[in-house]
PDB file of C-alpha atoms and ligand atoms in Angstrom:
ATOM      1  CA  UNK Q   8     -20.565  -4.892 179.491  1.00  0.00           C
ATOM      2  CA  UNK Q   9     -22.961  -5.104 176.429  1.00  0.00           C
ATOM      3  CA  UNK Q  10     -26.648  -6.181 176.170  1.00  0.00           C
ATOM      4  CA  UNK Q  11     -26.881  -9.323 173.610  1.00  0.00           C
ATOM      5  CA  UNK Q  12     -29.782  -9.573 171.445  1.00  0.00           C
ATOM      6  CA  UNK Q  13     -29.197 -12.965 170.091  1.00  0.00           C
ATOM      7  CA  UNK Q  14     -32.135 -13.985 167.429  1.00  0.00           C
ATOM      8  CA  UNK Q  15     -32.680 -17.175 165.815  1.00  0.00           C
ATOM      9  CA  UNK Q  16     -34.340 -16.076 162.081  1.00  0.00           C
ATOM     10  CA  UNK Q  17     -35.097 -18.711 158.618  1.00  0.00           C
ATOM     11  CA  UNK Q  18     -35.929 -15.651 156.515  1.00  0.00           C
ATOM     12  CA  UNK Q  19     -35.252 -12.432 157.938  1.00  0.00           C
ATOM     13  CA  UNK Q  20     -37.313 -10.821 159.508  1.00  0.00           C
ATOM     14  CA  UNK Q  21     -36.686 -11.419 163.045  1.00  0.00           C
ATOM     15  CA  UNK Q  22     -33.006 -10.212 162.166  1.00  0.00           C
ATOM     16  CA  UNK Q  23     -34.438  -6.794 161.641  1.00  0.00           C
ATOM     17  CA  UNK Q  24     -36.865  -6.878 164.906  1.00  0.00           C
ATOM     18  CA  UNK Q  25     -33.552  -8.062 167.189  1.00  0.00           C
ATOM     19  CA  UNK Q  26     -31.444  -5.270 165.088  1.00  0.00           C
ATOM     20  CA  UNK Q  27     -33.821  -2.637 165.932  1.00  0.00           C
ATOM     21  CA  UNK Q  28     -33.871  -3.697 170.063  1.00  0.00           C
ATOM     22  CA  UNK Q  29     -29.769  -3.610 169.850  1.00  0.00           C
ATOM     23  CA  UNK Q  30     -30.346  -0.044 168.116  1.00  0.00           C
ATOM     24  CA  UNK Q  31     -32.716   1.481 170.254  1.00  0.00           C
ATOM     25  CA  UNK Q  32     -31.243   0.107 173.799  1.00  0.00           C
ATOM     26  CA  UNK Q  33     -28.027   1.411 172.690  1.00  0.00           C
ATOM     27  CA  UNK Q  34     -29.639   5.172 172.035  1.00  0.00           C
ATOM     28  CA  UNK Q  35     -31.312   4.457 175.685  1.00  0.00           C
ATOM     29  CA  UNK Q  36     -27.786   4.338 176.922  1.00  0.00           C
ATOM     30  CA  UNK Q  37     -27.653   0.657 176.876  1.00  0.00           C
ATOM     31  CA  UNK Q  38     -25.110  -0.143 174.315  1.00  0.00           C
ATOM     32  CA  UNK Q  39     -26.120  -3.646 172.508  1.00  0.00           C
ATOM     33  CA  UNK Q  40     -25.012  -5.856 169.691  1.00  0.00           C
ATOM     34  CA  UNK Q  41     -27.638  -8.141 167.531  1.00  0.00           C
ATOM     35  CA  UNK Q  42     -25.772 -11.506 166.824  1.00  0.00           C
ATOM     36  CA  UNK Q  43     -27.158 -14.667 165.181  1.00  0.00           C
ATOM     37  CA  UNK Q  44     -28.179 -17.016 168.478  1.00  0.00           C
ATOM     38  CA  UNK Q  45     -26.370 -19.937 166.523  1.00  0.00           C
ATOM     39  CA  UNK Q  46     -23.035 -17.721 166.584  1.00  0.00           C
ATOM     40  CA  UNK Q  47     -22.773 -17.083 170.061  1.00  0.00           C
ATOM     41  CA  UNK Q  48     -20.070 -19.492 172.105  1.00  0.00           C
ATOM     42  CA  UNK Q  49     -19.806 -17.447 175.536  1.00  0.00           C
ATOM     43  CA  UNK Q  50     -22.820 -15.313 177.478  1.00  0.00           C
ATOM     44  CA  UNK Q  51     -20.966 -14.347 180.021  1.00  0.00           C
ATOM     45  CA  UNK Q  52     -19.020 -11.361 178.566  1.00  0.00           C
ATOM     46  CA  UNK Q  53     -22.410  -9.473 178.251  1.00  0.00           C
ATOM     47  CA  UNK Q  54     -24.482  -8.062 180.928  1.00  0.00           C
ATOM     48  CA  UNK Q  55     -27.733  -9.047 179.621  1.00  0.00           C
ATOM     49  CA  UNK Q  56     -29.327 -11.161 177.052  1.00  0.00           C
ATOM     50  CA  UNK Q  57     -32.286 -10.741 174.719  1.00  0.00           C
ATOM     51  CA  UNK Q  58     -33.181 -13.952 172.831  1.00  0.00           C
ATOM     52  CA  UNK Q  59     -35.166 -13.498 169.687  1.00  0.00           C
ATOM     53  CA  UNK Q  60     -36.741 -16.247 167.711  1.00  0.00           C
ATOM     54  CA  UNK Q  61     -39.095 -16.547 164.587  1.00  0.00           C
ATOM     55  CA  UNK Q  62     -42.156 -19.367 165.706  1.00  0.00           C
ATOM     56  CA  UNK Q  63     -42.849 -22.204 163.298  1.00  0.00           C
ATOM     57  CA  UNK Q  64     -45.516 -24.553 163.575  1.00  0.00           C
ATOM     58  CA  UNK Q  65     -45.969 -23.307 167.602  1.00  0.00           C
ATOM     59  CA  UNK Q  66     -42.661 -23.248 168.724  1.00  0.00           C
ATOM     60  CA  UNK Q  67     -39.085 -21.463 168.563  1.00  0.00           C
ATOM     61  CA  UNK Q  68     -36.380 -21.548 165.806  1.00  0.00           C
ATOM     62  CA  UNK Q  69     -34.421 -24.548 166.337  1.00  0.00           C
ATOM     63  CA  UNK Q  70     -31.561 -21.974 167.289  1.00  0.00           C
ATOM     64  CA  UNK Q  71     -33.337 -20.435 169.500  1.00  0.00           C
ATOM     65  CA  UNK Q  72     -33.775 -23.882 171.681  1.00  0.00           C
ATOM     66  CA  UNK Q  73     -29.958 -24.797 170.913  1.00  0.00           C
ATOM     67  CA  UNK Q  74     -28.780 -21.315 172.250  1.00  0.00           C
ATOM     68  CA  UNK Q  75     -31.117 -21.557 175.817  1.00  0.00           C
ATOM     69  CA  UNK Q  76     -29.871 -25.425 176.148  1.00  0.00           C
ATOM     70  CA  UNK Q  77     -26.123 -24.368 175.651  1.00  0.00           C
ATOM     71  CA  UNK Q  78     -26.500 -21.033 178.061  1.00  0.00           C
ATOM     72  CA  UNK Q  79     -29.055 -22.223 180.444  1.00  0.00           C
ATOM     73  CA  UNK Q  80     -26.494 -21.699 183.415  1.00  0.00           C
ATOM     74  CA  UNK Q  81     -24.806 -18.145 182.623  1.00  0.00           C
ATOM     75  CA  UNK Q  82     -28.427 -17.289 181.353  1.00  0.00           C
ATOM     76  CA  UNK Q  83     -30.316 -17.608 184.778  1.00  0.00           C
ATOM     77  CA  UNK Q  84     -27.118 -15.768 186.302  1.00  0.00           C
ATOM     78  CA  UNK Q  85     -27.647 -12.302 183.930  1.00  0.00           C
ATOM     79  CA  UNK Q  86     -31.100 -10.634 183.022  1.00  0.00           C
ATOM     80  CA  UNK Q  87     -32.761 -12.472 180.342  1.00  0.00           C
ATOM     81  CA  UNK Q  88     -35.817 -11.205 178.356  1.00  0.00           C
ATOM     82  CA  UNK Q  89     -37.237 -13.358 175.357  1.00  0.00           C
ATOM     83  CA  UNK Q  90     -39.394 -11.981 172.313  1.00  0.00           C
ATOM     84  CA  UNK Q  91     -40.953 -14.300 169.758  1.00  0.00           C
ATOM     85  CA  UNK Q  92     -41.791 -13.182 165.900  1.00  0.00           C
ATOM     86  CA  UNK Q  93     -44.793 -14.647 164.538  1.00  0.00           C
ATOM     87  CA  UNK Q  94     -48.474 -13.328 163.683  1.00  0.00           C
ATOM     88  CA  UNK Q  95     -48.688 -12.319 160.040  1.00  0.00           C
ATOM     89  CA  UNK Q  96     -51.830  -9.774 158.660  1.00  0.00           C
ATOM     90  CA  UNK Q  97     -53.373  -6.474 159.888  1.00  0.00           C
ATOM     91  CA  UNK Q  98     -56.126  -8.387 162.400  1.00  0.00           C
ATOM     92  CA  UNK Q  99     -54.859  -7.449 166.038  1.00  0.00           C
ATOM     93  CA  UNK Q 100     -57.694 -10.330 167.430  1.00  0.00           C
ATOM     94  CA  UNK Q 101     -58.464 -13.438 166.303  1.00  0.00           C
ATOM     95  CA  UNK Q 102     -62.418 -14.229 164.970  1.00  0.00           C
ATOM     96  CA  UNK Q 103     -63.442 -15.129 168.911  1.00  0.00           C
ATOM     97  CA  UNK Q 104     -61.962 -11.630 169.538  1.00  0.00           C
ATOM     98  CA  UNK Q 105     -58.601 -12.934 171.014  1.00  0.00           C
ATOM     99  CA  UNK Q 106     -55.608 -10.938 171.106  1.00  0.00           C
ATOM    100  CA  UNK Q 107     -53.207 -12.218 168.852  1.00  0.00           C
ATOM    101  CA  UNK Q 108     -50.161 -11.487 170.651  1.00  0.00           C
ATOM    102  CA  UNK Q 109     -51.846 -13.592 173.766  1.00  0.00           C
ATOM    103  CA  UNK Q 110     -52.936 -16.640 170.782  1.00  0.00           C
ATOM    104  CA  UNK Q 111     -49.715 -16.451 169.342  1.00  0.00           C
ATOM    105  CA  UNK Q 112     -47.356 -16.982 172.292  1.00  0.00           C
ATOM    106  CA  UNK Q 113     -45.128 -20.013 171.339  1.00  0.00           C
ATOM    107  CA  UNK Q 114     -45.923 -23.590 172.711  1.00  0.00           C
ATOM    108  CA  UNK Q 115     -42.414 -24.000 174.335  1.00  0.00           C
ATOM    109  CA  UNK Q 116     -42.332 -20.723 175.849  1.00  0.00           C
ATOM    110  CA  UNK Q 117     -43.072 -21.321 179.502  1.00  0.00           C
ATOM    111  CA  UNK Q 118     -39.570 -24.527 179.038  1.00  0.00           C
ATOM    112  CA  UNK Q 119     -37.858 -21.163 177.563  1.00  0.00           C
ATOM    113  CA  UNK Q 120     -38.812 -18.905 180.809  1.00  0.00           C
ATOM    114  CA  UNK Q 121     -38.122 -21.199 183.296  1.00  0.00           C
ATOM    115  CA  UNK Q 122     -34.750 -22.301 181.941  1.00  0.00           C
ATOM    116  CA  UNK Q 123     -32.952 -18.711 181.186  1.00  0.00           C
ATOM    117  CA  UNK Q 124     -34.712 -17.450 184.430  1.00  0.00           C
ATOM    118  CA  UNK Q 125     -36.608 -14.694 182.063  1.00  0.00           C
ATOM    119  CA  UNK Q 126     -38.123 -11.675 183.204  1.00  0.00           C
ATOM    120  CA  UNK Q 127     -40.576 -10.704 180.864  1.00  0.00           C
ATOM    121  CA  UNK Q 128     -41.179 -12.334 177.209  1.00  0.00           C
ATOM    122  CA  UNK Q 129     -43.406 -10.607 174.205  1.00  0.00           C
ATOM    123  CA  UNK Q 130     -44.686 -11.379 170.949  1.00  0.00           C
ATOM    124  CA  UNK Q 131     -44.268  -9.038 168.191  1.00  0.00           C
ATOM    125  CA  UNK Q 132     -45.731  -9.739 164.743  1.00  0.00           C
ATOM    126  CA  UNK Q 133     -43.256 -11.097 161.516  1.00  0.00           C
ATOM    127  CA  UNK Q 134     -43.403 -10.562 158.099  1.00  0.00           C
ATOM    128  CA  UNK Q 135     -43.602 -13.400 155.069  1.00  0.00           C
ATOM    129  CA  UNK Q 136     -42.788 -13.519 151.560  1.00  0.00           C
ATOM    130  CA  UNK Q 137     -44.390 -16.442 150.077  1.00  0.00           C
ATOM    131  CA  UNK Q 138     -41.792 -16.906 147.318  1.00  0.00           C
ATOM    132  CA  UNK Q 139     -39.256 -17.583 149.828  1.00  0.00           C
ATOM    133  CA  UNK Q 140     -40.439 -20.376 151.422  1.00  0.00           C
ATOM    134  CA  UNK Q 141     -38.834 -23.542 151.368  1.00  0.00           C
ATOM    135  CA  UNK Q 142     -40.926 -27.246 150.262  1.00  0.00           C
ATOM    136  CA  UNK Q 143     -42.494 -27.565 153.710  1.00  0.00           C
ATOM    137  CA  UNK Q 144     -43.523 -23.848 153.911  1.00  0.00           C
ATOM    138  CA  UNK Q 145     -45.148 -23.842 150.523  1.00  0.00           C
ATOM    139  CA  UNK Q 146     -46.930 -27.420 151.565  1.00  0.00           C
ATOM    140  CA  UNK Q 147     -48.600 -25.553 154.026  1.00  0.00           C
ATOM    141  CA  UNK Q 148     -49.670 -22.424 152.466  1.00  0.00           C
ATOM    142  CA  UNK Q 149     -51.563 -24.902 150.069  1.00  0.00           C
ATOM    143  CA  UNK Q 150     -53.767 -26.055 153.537  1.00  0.00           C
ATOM    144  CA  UNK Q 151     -56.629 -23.589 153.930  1.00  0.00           C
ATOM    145  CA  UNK Q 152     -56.488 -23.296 157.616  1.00  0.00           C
ATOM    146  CA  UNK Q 153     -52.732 -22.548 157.537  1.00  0.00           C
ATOM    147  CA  UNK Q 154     -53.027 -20.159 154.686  1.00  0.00           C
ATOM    148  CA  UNK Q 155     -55.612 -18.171 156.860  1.00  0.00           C
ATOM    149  CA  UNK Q 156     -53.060 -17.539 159.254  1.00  0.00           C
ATOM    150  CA  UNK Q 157     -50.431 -17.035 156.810  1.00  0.00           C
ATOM    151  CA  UNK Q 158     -50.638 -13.402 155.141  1.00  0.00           C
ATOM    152  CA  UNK Q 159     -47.896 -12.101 153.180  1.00  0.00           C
ATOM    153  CA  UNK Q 160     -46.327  -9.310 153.855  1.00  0.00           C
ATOM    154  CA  UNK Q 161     -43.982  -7.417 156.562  1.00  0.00           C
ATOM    155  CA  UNK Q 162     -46.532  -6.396 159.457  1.00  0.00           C
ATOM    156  CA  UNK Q 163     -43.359  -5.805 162.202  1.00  0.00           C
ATOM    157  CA  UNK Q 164     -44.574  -2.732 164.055  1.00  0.00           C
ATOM    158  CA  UNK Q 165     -41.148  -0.664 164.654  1.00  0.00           C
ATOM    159  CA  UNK Q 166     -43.054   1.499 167.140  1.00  0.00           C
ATOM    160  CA  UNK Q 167     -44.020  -1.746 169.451  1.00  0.00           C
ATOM    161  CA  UNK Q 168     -40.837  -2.954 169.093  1.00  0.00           C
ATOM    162  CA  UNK Q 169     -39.037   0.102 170.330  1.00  0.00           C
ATOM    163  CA  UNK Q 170     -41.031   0.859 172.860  1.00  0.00           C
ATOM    164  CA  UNK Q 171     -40.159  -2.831 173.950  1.00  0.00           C
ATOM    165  CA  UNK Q 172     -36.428  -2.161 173.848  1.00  0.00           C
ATOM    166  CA  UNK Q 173     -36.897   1.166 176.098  1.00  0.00           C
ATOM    167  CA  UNK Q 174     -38.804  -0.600 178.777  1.00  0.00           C
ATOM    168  CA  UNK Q 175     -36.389  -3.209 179.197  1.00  0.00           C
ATOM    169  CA  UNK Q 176     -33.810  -0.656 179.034  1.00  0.00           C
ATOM    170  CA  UNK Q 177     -35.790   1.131 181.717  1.00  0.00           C
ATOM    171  CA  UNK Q 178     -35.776  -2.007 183.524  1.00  0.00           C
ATOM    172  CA  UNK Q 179     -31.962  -2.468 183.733  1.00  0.00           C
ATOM    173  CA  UNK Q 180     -31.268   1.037 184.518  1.00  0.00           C
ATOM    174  CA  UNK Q 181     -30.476  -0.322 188.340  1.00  0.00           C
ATOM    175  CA  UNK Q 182     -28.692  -3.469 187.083  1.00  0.00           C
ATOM    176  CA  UNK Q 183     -25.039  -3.058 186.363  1.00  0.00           C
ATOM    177  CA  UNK Q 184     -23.281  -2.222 182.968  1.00  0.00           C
TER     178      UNK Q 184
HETATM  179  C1  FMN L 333     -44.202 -22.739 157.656  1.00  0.00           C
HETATM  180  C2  FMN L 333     -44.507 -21.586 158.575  1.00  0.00           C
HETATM  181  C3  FMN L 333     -45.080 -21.831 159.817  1.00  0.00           C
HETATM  182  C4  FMN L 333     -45.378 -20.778 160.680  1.00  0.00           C
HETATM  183  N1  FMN L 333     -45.931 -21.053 161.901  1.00  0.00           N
HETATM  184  C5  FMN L 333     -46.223 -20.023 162.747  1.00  0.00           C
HETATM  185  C6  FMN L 333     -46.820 -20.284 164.025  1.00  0.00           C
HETATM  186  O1  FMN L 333     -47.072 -21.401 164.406  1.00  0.00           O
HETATM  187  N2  FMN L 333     -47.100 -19.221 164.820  1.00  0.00           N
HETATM  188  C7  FMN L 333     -46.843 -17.927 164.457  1.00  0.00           C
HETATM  189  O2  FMN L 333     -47.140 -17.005 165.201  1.00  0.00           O
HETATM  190  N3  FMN L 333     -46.249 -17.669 163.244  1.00  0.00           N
HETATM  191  C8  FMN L 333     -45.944 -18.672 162.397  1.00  0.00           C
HETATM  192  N4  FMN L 333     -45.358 -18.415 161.178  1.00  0.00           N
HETATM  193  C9  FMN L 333     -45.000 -17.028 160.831  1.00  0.00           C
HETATM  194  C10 FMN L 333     -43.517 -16.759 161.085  1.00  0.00           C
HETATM  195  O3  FMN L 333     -43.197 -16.954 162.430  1.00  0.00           O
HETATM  196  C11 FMN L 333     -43.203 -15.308 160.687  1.00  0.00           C
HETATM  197  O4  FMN L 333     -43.306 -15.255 159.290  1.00  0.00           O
HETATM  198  C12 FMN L 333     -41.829 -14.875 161.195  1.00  0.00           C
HETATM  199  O5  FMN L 333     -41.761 -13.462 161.198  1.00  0.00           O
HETATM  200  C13 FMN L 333     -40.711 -15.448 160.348  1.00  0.00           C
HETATM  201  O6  FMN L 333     -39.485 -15.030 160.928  1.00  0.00           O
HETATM  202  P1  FMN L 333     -38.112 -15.079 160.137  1.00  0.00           P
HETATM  203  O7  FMN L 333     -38.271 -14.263 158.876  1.00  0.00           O
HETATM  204  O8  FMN L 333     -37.143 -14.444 161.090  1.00  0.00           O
HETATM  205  O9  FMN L 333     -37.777 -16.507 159.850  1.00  0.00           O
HETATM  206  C14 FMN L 333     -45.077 -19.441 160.293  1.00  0.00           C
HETATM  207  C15 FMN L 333     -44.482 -19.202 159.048  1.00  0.00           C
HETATM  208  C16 FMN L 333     -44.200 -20.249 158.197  1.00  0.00           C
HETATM  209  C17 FMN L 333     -43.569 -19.953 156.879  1.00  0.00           C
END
């Protein structure tokens, strides 16, 4: 059975990051399909699931939360990993010398782990283009403190990512297909 990277995305970019996991399990031997979380009616024709979802405003994509409420039962029976997309800019630590993929972990996460049964989660970081936003997106890039946070631009790191994808690959070498 396949590998499901199902990603919940409002502009894009996670899209690409949960593309790129489907492509490079598949070359691990893996073979994986990227589908839009909001799409997905039935888990249990696939042997394991990624979920994917941009963060806004601390927490998942609202199809993110939708999938993981619908699935929560066949989830916790099949390997689940999460990834979230979200810190934007070149700056791998925050100004008290954080790491950024720690900071940037979303606020629902740990409801997310323990109700798909996950075994690992990660952060990788998303891109923006500020003349996409919607109203409430461009409200906020007019607050200083959010517009610090906020850099435009596509900073997803296909290297991280892939390496990701081959470790949980790795990881469900002794599950079956
Ligand atoms: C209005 C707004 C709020 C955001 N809030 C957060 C946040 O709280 N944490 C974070 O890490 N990233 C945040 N981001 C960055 C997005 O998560 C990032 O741009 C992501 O890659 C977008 O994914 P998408 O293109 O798949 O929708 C925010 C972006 C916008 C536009």
């Amino acid at each position: 059975m396949p590998v499901l990277v199902a990603y919940a995305t409002k502009y894009g970019a996670t899209r690409g990051i949960a593309e790129h996991v489907a492509h490079e399990l598949t070359t691990a031997g893996r073979p994986a399909v990227a589908l839009p979380a909001a799409t997905v009616h039935d888990v249990s024709t696939y042997s394991a699931v990624i979920i994917g979802s941009a963060v806004f405003v601390g927490k998942w994509h609202r199809d993110a939360r939708h999938f993981v409420r619908r699935h929560g039962e066949q989830l916790r029976q099949r390997p689940v990993w999460l990834f979230s997309s979200g810190p934007l800019g070149e700056a791998t630590h925050d100004k008290d010398g954080k790491d950024l993929v720690e900071t940037s972990r979303p606020l629902d996460l740990a409801k997310h782990v323990e109700a798909t049964g996950a075994r690992g989660t990660t952060v990788f970081f998303g891109a923006l283009d500020a003349a996409r936003l919607d109203a409430p997106g461009r409200l906020m890039m007019r607050v200083p403190a959010a517009r610090e946070v906020m850099v435009e631009g596509d900073f997803r790191d296909w290297a991280t990512i892939g390496e990701w994808a081959q470790g949980v690959a790795a990881q469900l070498a002794d599950d079956p297909a």
